[in-house]
Structure formats: C-alpha cells, structure tokens
PDB file of C-alpha atoms and ligand atoms in Angstrom:
ATOM      1  CA  UNK A   1     105.737 -72.943 -29.329  1.00 37.00           C
ATOM      2  CA  UNK A   2     109.122 -72.944 -30.995  1.00 38.00           C
ATOM      3  CA  UNK A   3     108.642 -72.924 -34.739  1.00 39.00           C
ATOM      4  CA  UNK A   4     112.686 -73.099 -35.177  1.00 38.00           C
ATOM      5  CA  UNK A   5     113.262 -75.787 -37.755  1.00 36.00           C
ATOM      6  CA  UNK A   6     116.369 -77.985 -37.552  1.00 35.00           C
ATOM      7  CA  UNK A   7     117.557 -76.750 -40.889  1.00 37.00           C
ATOM      8  CA  UNK A   8     119.948 -73.854 -41.081  1.00 37.00           C
ATOM      9  CA  UNK A   9     118.194 -72.264 -38.212  1.00 35.00           C
ATOM     10  CA  UNK A  10     115.275 -70.932 -40.210  1.00 36.00           C
ATOM     11  CA  UNK A  11     111.970 -70.282 -38.730  1.00 37.00           C
ATOM     12  CA  UNK A  12     108.887 -72.235 -39.956  1.00 36.00           C
ATOM     13  CA  UNK A  13     107.666 -68.556 -41.209  1.00 37.00           C
ATOM     14  CA  UNK A  14     110.534 -67.894 -43.252  1.00 39.00           C
ATOM     15  CA  UNK A  15     110.487 -71.130 -45.114  1.00 34.00           C
ATOM     16  CA  UNK A  16     106.847 -70.553 -45.702  1.00 36.00           C
ATOM     17  CA  UNK A  17     107.480 -66.993 -47.177  1.00 40.00           C
ATOM     18  CA  UNK A  18     110.416 -68.448 -49.025  1.00 39.00           C
ATOM     19  CA  UNK A  19     107.909 -70.853 -50.638  1.00 37.00           C
ATOM     20  CA  UNK A  20     105.665 -68.063 -51.517  1.00 39.00           C
ATOM     21  CA  UNK A  21     108.640 -66.191 -52.966  1.00 40.00           C
ATOM     22  CA  UNK A  22     109.586 -69.513 -55.203  1.00 40.00           C
ATOM     23  CA  UNK A  23     106.029 -69.554 -56.726  1.00 36.00           C
ATOM     24  CA  UNK A  24     105.949 -65.547 -57.500  1.00 41.00           C
ATOM     25  CA  UNK A  25     109.507 -65.990 -59.124  1.00 42.00           C
ATOM     26  CA  UNK A  26     108.549 -69.312 -61.181  1.00 41.00           C
ATOM     27  CA  UNK A  27     105.315 -67.109 -62.141  1.00 38.00           C
ATOM     28  CA  UNK A  28     107.751 -64.462 -63.764  1.00 42.00           C
ATOM     29  CA  UNK A  29     109.375 -67.582 -65.595  1.00 39.00           C
ATOM     30  CA  UNK A  30     112.757 -67.801 -63.903  1.00 47.00           C
ATOM     31  CA  UNK A  31     113.497 -69.073 -60.177  1.00 47.00           C
ATOM     32  CA  UNK A  32     111.741 -72.426 -59.389  1.00 44.00           C
ATOM     33  CA  UNK A  33     111.049 -73.176 -55.906  1.00 41.00           C
ATOM     34  CA  UNK A  34     114.196 -75.011 -55.321  1.00 44.00           C
ATOM     35  CA  UNK A  35     116.803 -74.411 -52.465  1.00 44.00           C
ATOM     36  CA  UNK A  36     114.514 -72.934 -50.303  1.00 47.00           C
ATOM     37  CA  UNK A  37     117.393 -73.142 -47.700  1.00 53.00           C
ATOM     38  CA  UNK A  38     120.694 -71.675 -47.741  1.00 53.00           C
ATOM     39  CA  UNK A  39     123.110 -74.294 -49.372  1.00 51.00           C
ATOM     40  CA  UNK A  40     125.608 -75.619 -47.041  1.00 52.00           C
ATOM     41  CA  UNK A  41     128.980 -74.443 -46.845  1.00 54.00           C
ATOM     42  CA  UNK A  42     130.765 -74.851 -50.244  1.00 50.00           C
ATOM     43  CA  UNK A  43     127.659 -76.100 -52.110  1.00 52.00           C
ATOM     44  CA  UNK A  44     126.389 -74.647 -55.237  1.00 55.00           C
ATOM     45  CA  UNK A  45     123.016 -74.816 -56.333  1.00 54.00           C
ATOM     46  CA  UNK A  46     122.081 -76.677 -59.455  1.00 56.00           C
ATOM     47  CA  UNK A  47     122.083 -74.190 -62.676  1.00 62.00           C
ATOM     48  CA  UNK A  48     118.420 -73.828 -64.015  1.00 68.00           C
ATOM     49  CA  UNK A  49     118.016 -75.118 -67.667  1.00 78.00           C
ATOM     50  CA  UNK A  50     116.517 -71.948 -69.124  1.00 92.00           C
ATOM     51  CA  UNK A  51     116.860 -71.954 -72.510  1.00 95.00           C
ATOM     52  CA  UNK A  52     117.697 -68.719 -74.856  1.00 96.00           C
ATOM     53  CA  UNK A  53     113.955 -68.402 -75.963  1.00 96.00           C
ATOM     54  CA  UNK A  54     112.420 -68.791 -72.401  1.00 96.00           C
ATOM     55  CA  UNK A  55     114.844 -66.115 -71.262  1.00 97.00           C
ATOM     56  CA  UNK A  56     113.781 -63.941 -73.852  1.00 97.00           C
ATOM     57  CA  UNK A  57     110.139 -64.360 -73.167  1.00 97.00           C
ATOM     58  CA  UNK A  58     110.557 -63.848 -69.465  1.00 96.00           C
ATOM     59  CA  UNK A  59     112.332 -60.533 -70.396  1.00 97.00           C
ATOM     60  CA  UNK A  60     109.394 -59.505 -72.634  1.00 98.00           C
ATOM     61  CA  UNK A  61     106.883 -60.696 -69.758  1.00 97.00           C
ATOM     62  CA  UNK A  62     108.735 -58.674 -67.029  1.00 97.00           C
ATOM     63  CA  UNK A  63     108.623 -55.485 -69.304  1.00 98.00           C
ATOM     64  CA  UNK A  64     104.887 -55.989 -69.611  1.00 97.00           C
ATOM     65  CA  UNK A  65     104.534 -56.193 -65.744  1.00 96.00           C
ATOM     66  CA  UNK A  66     106.622 -53.132 -65.512  1.00 96.00           C
ATOM     67  CA  UNK A  67     104.655 -51.237 -67.833  1.00 96.00           C
ATOM     68  CA  UNK A  68     101.357 -52.516 -66.267  1.00 95.00           C
ATOM     69  CA  UNK A  69     102.320 -52.312 -62.476  1.00 92.00           C
ATOM     70  CA  UNK A  70     100.584 -55.845 -61.993  1.00 91.00           C
ATOM     71  CA  UNK A  71     102.980 -58.532 -62.319  1.00 86.00           C
ATOM     72  CA  UNK A  72     104.948 -60.552 -59.386  1.00 88.00           C
ATOM     73  CA  UNK A  73     107.188 -58.059 -57.418  1.00 88.00           C
ATOM     74  CA  UNK A  74     110.924 -58.677 -58.124  1.00 89.00           C
ATOM     75  CA  UNK A  75     112.445 -60.690 -55.292  1.00 89.00           C
ATOM     76  CA  UNK A  76     115.047 -58.846 -53.251  1.00 89.00           C
ATOM     77  CA  UNK A  77     114.693 -60.271 -49.901  1.00 91.00           C
ATOM     78  CA  UNK A  78     117.247 -62.082 -47.552  1.00 93.00           C
ATOM     79  CA  UNK A  79     115.982 -65.525 -48.574  1.00 90.00           C
ATOM     80  CA  UNK A  80     116.876 -64.667 -52.060  1.00 91.00           C
ATOM     81  CA  UNK A  81     120.163 -63.128 -51.296  1.00 93.00           C
ATOM     82  CA  UNK A  82     120.742 -66.615 -49.375  1.00 91.00           C
ATOM     83  CA  UNK A  83     120.111 -68.512 -52.228  1.00 88.00           C
ATOM     84  CA  UNK A  84     122.518 -67.040 -54.469  1.00 91.00           C
ATOM     85  CA  UNK A  85     125.068 -66.107 -51.969  1.00 93.00           C
ATOM     86  CA  UNK A  86     127.557 -68.864 -53.271  1.00 90.00           C
ATOM     87  CA  UNK A  87     126.418 -69.123 -56.893  1.00 92.00           C
ATOM     88  CA  UNK A  88     124.872 -66.950 -59.668  1.00 93.00           C
ATOM     89  CA  UNK A  89     122.793 -68.000 -62.330  1.00 93.00           C
ATOM     90  CA  UNK A  90     121.590 -64.715 -64.204  1.00 96.00           C
ATOM     91  CA  UNK A  91     119.119 -65.325 -66.996  1.00 97.00           C
ATOM     92  CA  UNK A  92     120.648 -62.558 -69.431  1.00 98.00           C
ATOM     93  CA  UNK A  93     123.257 -60.216 -69.829  1.00 98.00           C
ATOM     94  CA  UNK A  94     122.298 -56.575 -70.607  1.00 98.00           C
ATOM     95  CA  UNK A  95     124.593 -54.751 -72.531  1.00 98.00           C
ATOM     96  CA  UNK A  96     122.784 -50.849 -71.917  1.00 98.00           C
ATOM     97  CA  UNK A  97     123.338 -47.388 -71.327  1.00 98.00           C
ATOM     98  CA  UNK A  98     124.332 -45.934 -68.209  1.00 98.00           C
ATOM     99  CA  UNK A  99     121.658 -43.171 -68.224  1.00 98.00           C
ATOM    100  CA  UNK A 100     119.579 -42.949 -65.202  1.00 98.00           C
ATOM    101  CA  UNK A 101     116.423 -43.228 -66.955  1.00 98.00           C
ATOM    102  CA  UNK A 102     116.994 -46.969 -68.122  1.00 98.00           C
ATOM    103  CA  UNK A 103     117.552 -49.399 -65.179  1.00 97.00           C
ATOM    104  CA  UNK A 104     117.437 -52.924 -66.580  1.00 98.00           C
ATOM    105  CA  UNK A 105     116.193 -54.675 -63.574  1.00 97.00           C
ATOM    106  CA  UNK A 106     113.453 -52.176 -63.026  1.00 96.00           C
ATOM    107  CA  UNK A 107     112.567 -52.271 -66.840  1.00 97.00           C
ATOM    108  CA  UNK A 108     112.189 -55.833 -66.970  1.00 97.00           C
ATOM    109  CA  UNK A 109     110.802 -56.424 -63.313  1.00 96.00           C
ATOM    110  CA  UNK A 110     113.953 -58.387 -61.911  1.00 96.00           C
ATOM    111  CA  UNK A 111     115.285 -58.984 -58.743  1.00 95.00           C
ATOM    112  CA  UNK A 112     118.669 -60.246 -57.051  1.00 95.00           C
ATOM    113  CA  UNK A 113     120.745 -62.176 -59.116  1.00 95.00           C
ATOM    114  CA  UNK A 114     118.732 -62.203 -62.514  1.00 96.00           C
ATOM    115  CA  UNK A 115     120.767 -59.810 -64.690  1.00 97.00           C
ATOM    116  CA  UNK A 116     124.239 -59.465 -65.607  1.00 98.00           C
ATOM    117  CA  UNK A 117     124.424 -56.086 -66.420  1.00 98.00           C
ATOM    118  CA  UNK A 118     126.984 -54.001 -68.542  1.00 98.00           C
ATOM    119  CA  UNK A 119     126.488 -50.541 -68.671  1.00 98.00           C
ATOM    120  CA  UNK A 120     128.404 -47.554 -70.168  1.00 98.00           C
ATOM    121  CA  UNK A 121     127.281 -44.300 -72.085  1.00 97.00           C
ATOM    122  CA  UNK A 122     126.153 -45.541 -75.387  1.00 98.00           C
ATOM    123  CA  UNK A 123     125.834 -49.277 -74.667  1.00 98.00           C
ATOM    124  CA  UNK A 124     128.970 -49.875 -76.560  1.00 98.00           C
ATOM    125  CA  UNK A 125     131.320 -53.189 -76.387  1.00 97.00           C
ATOM    126  CA  UNK A 126     135.078 -52.223 -75.602  1.00 96.00           C
ATOM    127  CA  UNK A 127     137.438 -54.736 -74.254  1.00 97.00           C
ATOM    128  CA  UNK A 128     136.146 -54.577 -70.700  1.00 97.00           C
ATOM    129  CA  UNK A 129     132.520 -55.070 -71.750  1.00 97.00           C
ATOM    130  CA  UNK A 130     133.608 -57.667 -74.093  1.00 98.00           C
ATOM    131  CA  UNK A 131     135.535 -59.777 -71.379  1.00 98.00           C
ATOM    132  CA  UNK A 132     132.510 -59.213 -68.924  1.00 98.00           C
ATOM    133  CA  UNK A 133     130.094 -60.688 -71.556  1.00 98.00           C
ATOM    134  CA  UNK A 134     132.401 -63.417 -72.533  1.00 97.00           C
ATOM    135  CA  UNK A 135     132.525 -64.429 -68.560  1.00 98.00           C
ATOM    136  CA  UNK A 136     128.863 -64.305 -68.051  1.00 97.00           C
ATOM    137  CA  UNK A 137     128.407 -66.478 -71.247  1.00 97.00           C
ATOM    138  CA  UNK A 138     131.223 -69.069 -70.562  1.00 96.00           C
ATOM    139  CA  UNK A 139     131.427 -69.286 -67.230  1.00 95.00           C
ATOM    140  CA  UNK A 140     127.732 -68.617 -65.998  1.00 95.00           C
ATOM    141  CA  UNK A 141     126.117 -70.154 -69.041  1.00 95.00           C
ATOM    142  CA  UNK A 142     124.108 -67.309 -69.470  1.00 97.00           C
ATOM    143  CA  UNK A 143     121.626 -68.168 -72.405  1.00 97.00           C
ATOM    144  CA  UNK A 144     120.725 -64.466 -73.736  1.00 98.00           C
ATOM    145  CA  UNK A 145     122.341 -61.297 -74.463  1.00 98.00           C
ATOM    146  CA  UNK A 146     120.324 -58.361 -74.927  1.00 98.00           C
ATOM    147  CA  UNK A 147     121.936 -55.133 -76.446  1.00 98.00           C
ATOM    148  CA  UNK A 148     119.520 -52.547 -75.363  1.00 98.00           C
ATOM    149  CA  UNK A 149     119.774 -48.683 -76.942  1.00 98.00           C
ATOM    150  CA  UNK A 150     117.150 -45.970 -75.739  1.00 98.00           C
ATOM    151  CA  UNK A 151     115.297 -43.242 -76.952  1.00 98.00           C
ATOM    152  CA  UNK A 152     117.336 -39.885 -77.076  1.00 98.00           C
ATOM    153  CA  UNK A 153     120.319 -41.450 -75.812  1.00 98.00           C
ATOM    154  CA  UNK A 154     122.999 -38.456 -75.036  1.00 98.00           C
ATOM    155  CA  UNK A 155     125.854 -40.694 -76.123  1.00 98.00           C
ATOM    156  CA  UNK A 156     124.521 -41.284 -79.223  1.00 98.00           C
ATOM    157  CA  UNK A 157     123.415 -37.746 -79.615  1.00 98.00           C
ATOM    158  CA  UNK A 158     127.190 -36.972 -79.190  1.00 98.00           C
ATOM    159  CA  UNK A 159     128.158 -39.106 -82.085  1.00 98.00           C
ATOM    160  CA  UNK A 160     125.617 -37.703 -84.331  1.00 98.00           C
ATOM    161  CA  UNK A 161     126.975 -34.028 -83.300  1.00 98.00           C
ATOM    162  CA  UNK A 162     130.707 -35.369 -84.362  1.00 98.00           C
ATOM    163  CA  UNK A 163     128.962 -36.427 -87.687  1.00 98.00           C
ATOM    164  CA  UNK A 164     126.762 -33.573 -88.296  1.00 98.00           C
ATOM    165  CA  UNK A 165     128.804 -30.562 -87.029  1.00 98.00           C
ATOM    166  CA  UNK A 166     132.230 -31.712 -86.105  1.00 98.00           C
ATOM    167  CA  UNK A 167     131.539 -31.309 -82.660  1.00 98.00           C
ATOM    168  CA  UNK A 168     134.671 -31.992 -80.061  1.00 97.00           C
ATOM    169  CA  UNK A 169     134.070 -33.180 -76.528  1.00 97.00           C
ATOM    170  CA  UNK A 170     136.411 -32.772 -73.621  1.00 97.00           C
ATOM    171  CA  UNK A 171     137.966 -35.341 -71.484  1.00 97.00           C
ATOM    172  CA  UNK A 172     137.524 -38.919 -72.696  1.00 97.00           C
ATOM    173  CA  UNK A 173     134.244 -38.285 -73.931  1.00 97.00           C
ATOM    174  CA  UNK A 174     134.987 -37.844 -77.421  1.00 97.00           C
ATOM    175  CA  UNK A 175     136.789 -41.173 -77.437  1.00 97.00           C
ATOM    176  CA  UNK A 176     133.836 -42.898 -75.721  1.00 97.00           C
ATOM    177  CA  UNK A 177     131.269 -41.802 -78.473  1.00 97.00           C
ATOM    178  CA  UNK A 178     134.105 -42.841 -81.439  1.00 97.00           C
ATOM    179  CA  UNK A 179     132.686 -46.121 -81.606  1.00 97.00           C
ATOM    180  CA  UNK A 180     129.333 -44.891 -82.035  1.00 98.00           C
ATOM    181  CA  UNK A 181     130.304 -42.737 -85.443  1.00 98.00           C
ATOM    182  CA  UNK A 182     130.111 -45.700 -87.770  1.00 98.00           C
ATOM    183  CA  UNK A 183     126.488 -46.524 -86.523  1.00 98.00           C
ATOM    184  CA  UNK A 184     125.407 -42.682 -87.294  1.00 98.00           C
ATOM    185  CA  UNK A 185     127.052 -42.822 -90.761  1.00 98.00           C
ATOM    186  CA  UNK A 186     125.349 -46.265 -91.432  1.00 98.00           C
ATOM    187  CA  UNK A 187     121.761 -44.600 -90.271  1.00 98.00           C
ATOM    188  CA  UNK A 188     122.597 -41.345 -92.405  1.00 98.00           C
ATOM    189  CA  UNK A 189     122.799 -43.332 -95.573  1.00 98.00           C
ATOM    190  CA  UNK A 190     119.452 -44.234 -95.104  1.00 97.00           C
ATOM    191  CA  UNK A 191     118.308 -40.670 -94.878  1.00 97.00           C
ATOM    192  CA  UNK A 192     115.877 -41.184 -91.911  1.00 98.00           C
ATOM    193  CA  UNK A 193     113.124 -38.563 -90.528  1.00 98.00           C
ATOM    194  CA  UNK A 194     114.890 -38.927 -87.016  1.00 98.00           C
ATOM    195  CA  UNK A 195     118.503 -39.177 -87.305  1.00 98.00           C
ATOM    196  CA  UNK A 196     118.914 -39.725 -83.507  1.00 98.00           C
ATOM    197  CA  UNK A 197     116.737 -42.288 -83.213  1.00 98.00           C
ATOM    198  CA  UNK A 198     118.079 -44.260 -86.353  1.00 98.00           C
ATOM    199  CA  UNK A 199     121.504 -43.933 -85.234  1.00 98.00           C
ATOM    200  CA  UNK A 200     120.411 -45.311 -81.620  1.00 98.00           C
ATOM    201  CA  UNK A 201     119.172 -48.582 -83.454  1.00 98.00           C
ATOM    202  CA  UNK A 202     121.875 -48.651 -85.887  1.00 98.00           C
ATOM    203  CA  UNK A 203     124.494 -48.655 -82.893  1.00 98.00           C
ATOM    204  CA  UNK A 204     122.483 -51.628 -81.405  1.00 98.00           C
ATOM    205  CA  UNK A 205     122.411 -53.484 -84.704  1.00 98.00           C
ATOM    206  CA  UNK A 206     126.096 -53.164 -85.267  1.00 97.00           C
ATOM    207  CA  UNK A 207     126.888 -54.502 -81.958  1.00 98.00           C
ATOM    208  CA  UNK A 208     124.287 -57.349 -82.180  1.00 98.00           C
ATOM    209  CA  UNK A 209     125.883 -58.317 -85.596  1.00 97.00           C
ATOM    210  CA  UNK A 210     129.723 -57.941 -84.249  1.00 96.00           C
ATOM    211  CA  UNK A 211     128.676 -60.366 -81.415  1.00 97.00           C
ATOM    212  CA  UNK A 212     126.870 -62.741 -83.277  1.00 96.00           C
ATOM    213  CA  UNK A 213     129.684 -62.803 -86.228  1.00 94.00           C
ATOM    214  CA  UNK A 214     133.072 -62.024 -84.664  1.00 94.00           C
ATOM    215  CA  UNK A 215     132.899 -62.941 -81.315  1.00 94.00           C
ATOM    216  CA  UNK A 216     135.252 -65.717 -79.593  1.00 96.00           C
ATOM    217  CA  UNK A 217     134.417 -69.211 -80.028  1.00 96.00           C
ATOM    218  CA  UNK A 218     133.261 -69.385 -76.428  1.00 96.00           C
ATOM    219  CA  UNK A 219     130.434 -67.210 -77.594  1.00 97.00           C
ATOM    220  CA  UNK A 220     129.917 -68.413 -81.357  1.00 97.00           C
ATOM    221  CA  UNK A 221     129.856 -72.130 -80.534  1.00 97.00           C
ATOM    222  CA  UNK A 222     127.178 -71.465 -78.058  1.00 96.00           C
ATOM    223  CA  UNK A 223     125.326 -69.693 -80.471  1.00 96.00           C
ATOM    224  CA  UNK A 224     125.399 -72.291 -82.954  1.00 95.00           C
ATOM    225  CA  UNK A 225     124.490 -75.123 -80.507  1.00 96.00           C
ATOM    226  CA  UNK A 226     121.563 -73.392 -79.600  1.00 95.00           C
ATOM    227  CA  UNK A 227     122.587 -72.397 -76.042  1.00 96.00           C
ATOM    228  CA  UNK A 228     123.143 -68.771 -76.488  1.00 97.00           C
ATOM    229  CA  UNK A 229     120.703 -66.145 -78.417  1.00 97.00           C
ATOM    230  CA  UNK A 230     121.734 -62.259 -79.031  1.00 98.00           C
ATOM    231  CA  UNK A 231     119.057 -59.954 -79.198  1.00 98.00           C
ATOM    232  CA  UNK A 232     118.822 -56.280 -79.935  1.00 98.00           C
ATOM    233  CA  UNK A 233     116.229 -53.646 -78.474  1.00 98.00           C
ATOM    234  CA  UNK A 234     115.299 -50.005 -77.724  1.00 98.00           C
ATOM    235  CA  UNK A 235     113.854 -48.794 -74.871  1.00 98.00           C
ATOM    236  CA  UNK A 236     111.307 -45.586 -75.183  1.00 98.00           C
ATOM    237  CA  UNK A 237     111.686 -43.258 -72.596  1.00 98.00           C
ATOM    238  CA  UNK A 238     108.206 -41.866 -73.206  1.00 98.00           C
ATOM    239  CA  UNK A 239     106.102 -45.052 -72.938  1.00 97.00           C
ATOM    240  CA  UNK A 240     108.397 -47.461 -71.181  1.00 98.00           C
ATOM    241  CA  UNK A 241     108.111 -50.157 -73.649  1.00 98.00           C
ATOM    242  CA  UNK A 242     111.213 -52.135 -74.783  1.00 98.00           C
ATOM    243  CA  UNK A 243     110.993 -53.037 -78.541  1.00 98.00           C
ATOM    244  CA  UNK A 244     113.053 -55.939 -79.376  1.00 98.00           C
ATOM    245  CA  UNK A 245     113.744 -55.150 -82.991  1.00 96.00           C
ATOM    246  CA  UNK A 246     116.754 -57.401 -83.729  1.00 90.00           C
ATOM    247  CA  UNK A 247     116.132 -60.667 -82.246  1.00 91.00           C
ATOM    248  CA  UNK A 248     117.628 -62.810 -85.086  1.00 85.00           C
ATOM    249  CA  UNK A 249     116.444 -66.477 -85.483  1.00 77.00           C
ATOM    250  CA  UNK A 250     114.813 -68.361 -82.318  1.00 76.00           C
ATOM    251  CA  UNK A 251     117.759 -70.595 -80.895  1.00 70.00           C
ATOM    252  CA  UNK A 252     117.804 -74.183 -82.069  1.00 63.00           C
ATOM    253  CA  UNK A 253     117.337 -76.549 -79.462  1.00 54.00           C
TER     254      UNK A 253
HETATM  255 ZN1   ZN B 301     122.173 -43.237 -73.168  1.00 93.69          ZN
END
C-alpha cells in the first residue's frame, strides 16, 4: 500500500515522526507542532510568539535537561531542517566563549534553528558581534540575549595576567583581551578570593550593562517595550550548571 501523501511527497510515517518531534519540541518550551510540512516555495512559517521570560525559562529547563540527561532530545532531523530552511526564528542570542568545552546548543539542549550564537574567546562585543546581535534582535525578533562567561576562561585569564603581571601576548591576542581588562580592574577593586572567576562575572556584567544602556534604539526600544530581555550567565565547567546571575527585571509584557 502506498502511504505517500499528496502534500509535498511526504510519507505518512515522515509526517507522524514530525508530529512526534513537534510534541517533543513543545515540551521543551519552544517549537509548536505547526508547519509539519515543508513550507511551499516563497512562504515563511509564521514567527512564534515567545516572550523573553518564556525563552529564558526554556533555556533554564534545557540546562537542567542537559544535566539530568533525561530531557527531550534536541531536534536536529531532516524534518526540522525542512521547517526552517526558508526562515529562522531563534529563541535567543548567545554571546559566549569559543572555548570547546562551552557549546551553547549542547548546554541548553537545543536543536536546529533555536540559538543565534555569537562566539569569540572571552565573549566580548566588538563591532561584528554587535552587528550580529542587532541583526538577530531587529530582523529576527529574537526575544532574549544571554551573555555567558564560563569558569576558568583562558581569555579572561589572559586579561588577568595583563593586569597582574603586565603580560604581553603575540599576534592579535593582546588586542583581543584588551576589552576584558576593565572587567579585571572592576573585579580587583572588590579584592575577591578568586580574581579570575570574579573577572569572568565582571566581564559579563559589563557587557550586559553596555547592551542594556548604550545599545542602538533598535535594541533599547525592544527592551523598553518588553519584547527583549538581556541577561548574564556563567557556565561551570565542573558541574555543568549555568548560573543566570544578572537577569535584570522580568520583561514587561
Ligand atoms: Zn573562555
């Protein structure tokens, strides 16, 4: 018996498995079961209406799932690839470190098309990073920006070495860590027991504050309108937990 459906040449089995994927994905707080078939040429799926607070809650749950190993599996199959081929609606922008131990999709249990990731060593915001972030917020309507540092960050460690020992680095590395130096100086004023870790958090706080207070109107207007939230976080290499330590006020809706 031919199970081929008239719609887009999909078999019944493919549609069924896609429905299962939709359920699993909506359980993780994001993609609904809509758009089970590939959109016709030129069509864009309707953007989901995820609030900033719901996006944040989904990431927190995703990290809990990552830690427990029991959550829904991230959706990375052909069906999902089809769904997002013509339009993307990521739930969050991640500004995070290039460190190989800190892959945002894995830490938050996310699949294809869910995170818009800006990565560099030390999770700083230069012009390229800022333009990428503005694009995600203004063009893709992403409701949440997470600036995430991590334990024992090498780039922040380099900035600490600059401050503490006047260290110099070859090539472009010195220039790369320069924007982190003010964070180390901020942290050092508090005389913390662990200057590196305090600097990791200070580096995140400074970036979050800059984004909240000195972004372009395309970003600020969305924050004020309750359509965007910017939060800070630190990932723990040892226990796998993401600590959202600079959440600011919940978004007004
Ligand atoms: Zn790092």
